[in-house]
Amino acid sequence: MSAVMITRKVRKWEKLPGKNTFCCDGRVMMARQKGVFYLTLFLIIGTCSLFFAFECPYLAVHLSPAIPVFAALLFLFVMAMLLRTSFSDPGVLPRALPEEATFIEMEIEAANGNVPAGQRPPPRIRNVQINNQIVKLKYCYTCKIFRPPRASHCSICDNCVDRFDHHCPWVGNCVGKRNYRYFYLFTLSLSLLTIYIFTFDIVHVVMRSVDNGFLNTLKETPGTVLEVLVCFFTLWSVVGLTGFHTYLISLNQTTNEDIKGSWSGKNRVQNPYSHKNIIKNCCEVLCGPTYPSVLDRRGLMQDDSLVSATGAAQSSSSSNSTLQSTHAVLCLQKTTAPLIPNEHTPDDAKPSIAASAEKSPSPKEELPPASKLPPLASPETDAETSIAKDKTH
Amino acid sequence: MAETHSLQDMRPQAAVAAKVFIQRDYTNGTVCQFQTKFPSELETRIDKQQFEETVRMLNNLYAEAEKLGSQSYIEGCLACLTAYTVFLCMETHYEKMLKKIAKYIQEQNDKIYAPRGLLLTDPIERGLRVIEVTIFEDRSLTR
């Protein structure tokens, strides 16, 4: 039984490990569970449609035509920020290639020295001094790297994310260095939009009731009742969340650090990243440089796979990758890539025979994601600190 | 992304002897800086001053890319006002600097590192985590 090795070009996103979904040939990157994100879309678009259908005609005539215009602009801004947050790379750190992983292991072994048999080796921690504070860098067993400061491993997306804030099911993505400002602007503009719609709903009902009576008004515009309900419940959560993130930004902290209490408490280290100036902190987080993605999702790479003579393709890439490498198809893709990306290195071009591509669970990092109703923020569950809190904001 | 494997394509005969990874230097926070400490594996191949100069130059370029100044603030505010659609047509300052860095690394490889049997990999291809230095087997010694 002979086997033929075929080499073809695939986009790098098809080979990325981690539990992300990619769309539009790698241009869009999201988490796997998108149900709550669709709910968010439905609520925003639905409520705004009702507003434009029921309230705006009346208010444009009786008050001012600027009202629907401003609402439309605000709605477009909210959608732009939501889509930007959901579809962009949050700041995922690529996993270490085999040589780098080996190099780090050798360094760790050299640092640990001889461990007597039967004893557990010391935890893999590197101490660095940042602005005269000692910060511990933890080793990620899944990604085989020492996590940069402020980075954290998201167990839902199975990636290390730089400046990890939290995994937000409402936007269907992690919130990290690259998309935090879009997330903040989304919550801020959504708060404004909710307050705006709520206020003008009340104004509209009052104005109409003066002419027609309260019950008749409700009969004429049933959409108003629905809008008021949605806005009322949304207001509390979204405005609260915006306030919380404004507080975090002024202190240059992440939700993850806040939940873990990294910088609070007497004996703890003070936040070394804060400029100790609210304006400077806000400027850095909101108006800082726009960091590029280091993932290069749309780059091309060689994919070597073994195809047996019987015809069953034993390729490690996902089944539709041949299509994907030639067209940009608008469909959702699940990557079933192996743990370490199969990059073509100059010295060895070994074929990737891992057909099932089942990830061997690393001893410390496998924890199931939260199974209850999605809270507004799911902190990453880091096995080494054994914290499994869920905080609903 | 700049293709830095061109030198490897040009010399298919050279085998990789080892790889050294220059780690990040976090003493100034999360800004992208690399350690200028000279690795012992390169002692026989390249001058310490030369190597440190390369890393220092890279650090300067990255520092400029991430600089918090009036330019980044204006870019940020302008982008926010246009709901970030301006980035569809305009390149960000960081991206411009990354292109500069890629060009600099290519230059350094051509002029200094390739003649000594070394190859620098652009850190962006390693997630801005390390500068990978590939040490090729020294064929001149085996002849």
Coordinates of C-alpha atoms in Angstrom, one line a residue, chain A residues 85-220:
Chain A
T85 CA -14.8 43.9 19.0
S86 CA -16.2 40.5 17.9
F87 CA -14.4 40.0 14.7
S88 CA -10.9 41.2 15.5
D89 CA -8.0 39.3 17.0
P90 CA -7.9 40.2 20.7
G91 CA -4.1 39.9 20.8
V92 CA -3.6 36.2 20.7
L93 CA 0.0 35.1 21.2
P94 CA 1.1 32.3 18.9
R95 CA 2.3 29.1 20.5
A96 CA 6.0 28.4 20.6
L97 CA 7.4 26.4 17.8
P98 CA 9.1 23.1 18.8
E99 CA 12.7 24.6 18.8
E100 CA 11.6 27.5 21.0
A101 CA 9.7 25.2 23.4
T102 CA 12.8 23.0 23.7
F103 CA 15.1 26.0 24.3
I104 CA 12.8 27.3 27.1
E105 CA 12.6 23.8 28.6
M106 CA 16.4 23.5 28.6
E107 CA 16.6 26.9 30.3
I108 CA 14.1 25.9 33.0
E109 CA 15.9 22.6 33.6
A110 CA 19.2 24.5 34.0
A111 CA 17.7 26.9 36.4
N112 CA 16.0 24.2 38.5
G113 CA 19.1 22.1 38.8
N114 CA 18.8 18.6 40.2
V115 CA 15.5 17.7 41.6
P116 CA 15.6 14.6 43.9
A117 CA 13.6 11.7 42.7
G118 CA 10.0 11.6 44.0
Q119 CA 9.9 15.4 44.6
R120 CA 7.8 17.6 42.4
P121 CA 9.8 20.1 40.4
P122 CA 9.3 23.8 41.4
P123 CA 6.6 25.7 39.6
R124 CA 7.8 27.3 36.4
I125 CA 7.9 31.0 37.3
R126 CA 10.2 33.7 36.0
N127 CA 10.6 36.8 38.1
V128 CA 11.0 40.1 36.3
Q129 CA 11.4 43.6 37.6
I130 CA 9.0 46.1 36.1
N131 CA 9.2 49.7 37.2
N132 CA 10.9 48.5 40.5
Q133 CA 8.2 45.9 41.3
I134 CA 8.7 42.2 41.1
V135 CA 6.2 40.6 38.8
K136 CA 6.0 36.8 38.3
L137 CA 5.7 35.4 34.8
K138 CA 3.9 32.1 34.7
Y139 CA 4.7 29.3 32.2
C140 CA 1.8 28.2 30.0
Y141 CA 1.8 24.5 29.5
T142 CA -0.5 24.6 26.5
C143 CA 1.3 27.3 24.6
K144 CA 4.8 26.4 25.9
I145 CA 5.8 29.9 26.6
F146 CA 6.4 32.1 29.6
R147 CA 3.4 34.4 29.4
P148 CA 4.3 38.1 29.0
P149 CA 3.1 40.3 31.8
R150 CA -0.6 40.9 31.8
A151 CA -1.2 38.0 29.4
S152 CA -3.4 35.2 30.3
H153 CA -4.6 31.9 28.9
C154 CA -8.3 31.8 27.9
S155 CA -9.6 28.3 28.4
I156 CA -12.6 28.9 26.3
C157 CA -10.6 30.0 23.2
D158 CA -7.6 28.0 24.3
N159 CA -5.2 30.8 23.5
C160 CA -2.9 33.0 25.5
V161 CA -4.1 36.6 25.0
D162 CA -2.0 39.7 25.6
R163 CA -3.4 42.1 28.2
F164 CA -6.2 39.7 28.7
D165 CA -9.3 41.4 30.1
H166 CA -12.0 38.8 30.0
H167 CA -13.8 36.5 27.7
C168 CA -17.1 38.1 26.8
P169 CA -19.9 35.8 25.5
W170 CA -22.0 38.8 24.5
V171 CA -19.5 39.7 21.9
G172 CA -18.5 36.2 21.2
N173 CA -14.8 36.8 21.6
C174 CA -12.0 37.5 24.1
V175 CA -11.3 41.1 25.1
G176 CA -7.6 41.8 25.1
K177 CA -5.0 44.3 24.1
R178 CA -6.1 44.8 20.5
N179 CA -9.9 45.1 21.0
Y180 CA -10.3 46.5 24.5
R181 CA -10.9 50.1 23.3
Y182 CA -13.5 48.9 20.8
F183 CA -15.2 46.9 23.6
Y184 CA -15.2 50.0 25.9
L185 CA -16.6 52.2 23.1
F186 CA -19.2 49.6 22.4
T187 CA -20.4 49.5 26.0
L188 CA -20.2 53.3 26.2
S189 CA -22.1 54.0 23.0
L190 CA -24.6 51.2 23.8
S191 CA -25.3 52.9 27.2
L192 CA -25.9 56.2 25.4
L193 CA -28.1 54.5 22.8
T194 CA -30.2 52.8 25.5
I195 CA -30.6 56.0 27.5
Y196 CA -31.5 57.8 24.3
I197 CA -34.1 55.3 23.2
F198 CA -35.5 55.0 26.7
T199 CA -35.8 58.8 27.1
F200 CA -37.5 59.3 23.8
D201 CA -39.9 56.4 24.4
I202 CA -41.1 58.1 27.5
V203 CA -41.3 61.5 25.8
H204 CA -43.2 59.9 22.9
V205 CA -45.7 58.1 25.3
V206 CA -46.2 61.3 27.3
M207 CA -46.8 63.5 24.2
R208 CA -49.2 61.0 22.7
S209 CA -51.0 60.4 25.9
V210 CA -51.7 64.1 26.2
D211 CA -53.7 63.9 23.0
N212 CA -55.1 60.4 23.0
G213 CA -54.9 59.0 26.5
F214 CA -52.4 56.6 27.9
L215 CA -54.1 53.2 27.1
N216 CA -54.9 54.3 23.5
T217 CA -51.3 55.3 23.0
L218 CA -50.1 51.9 24.1
K219 CA -52.5 50.2 21.7
E220 CA -51.3 52.4 18.8

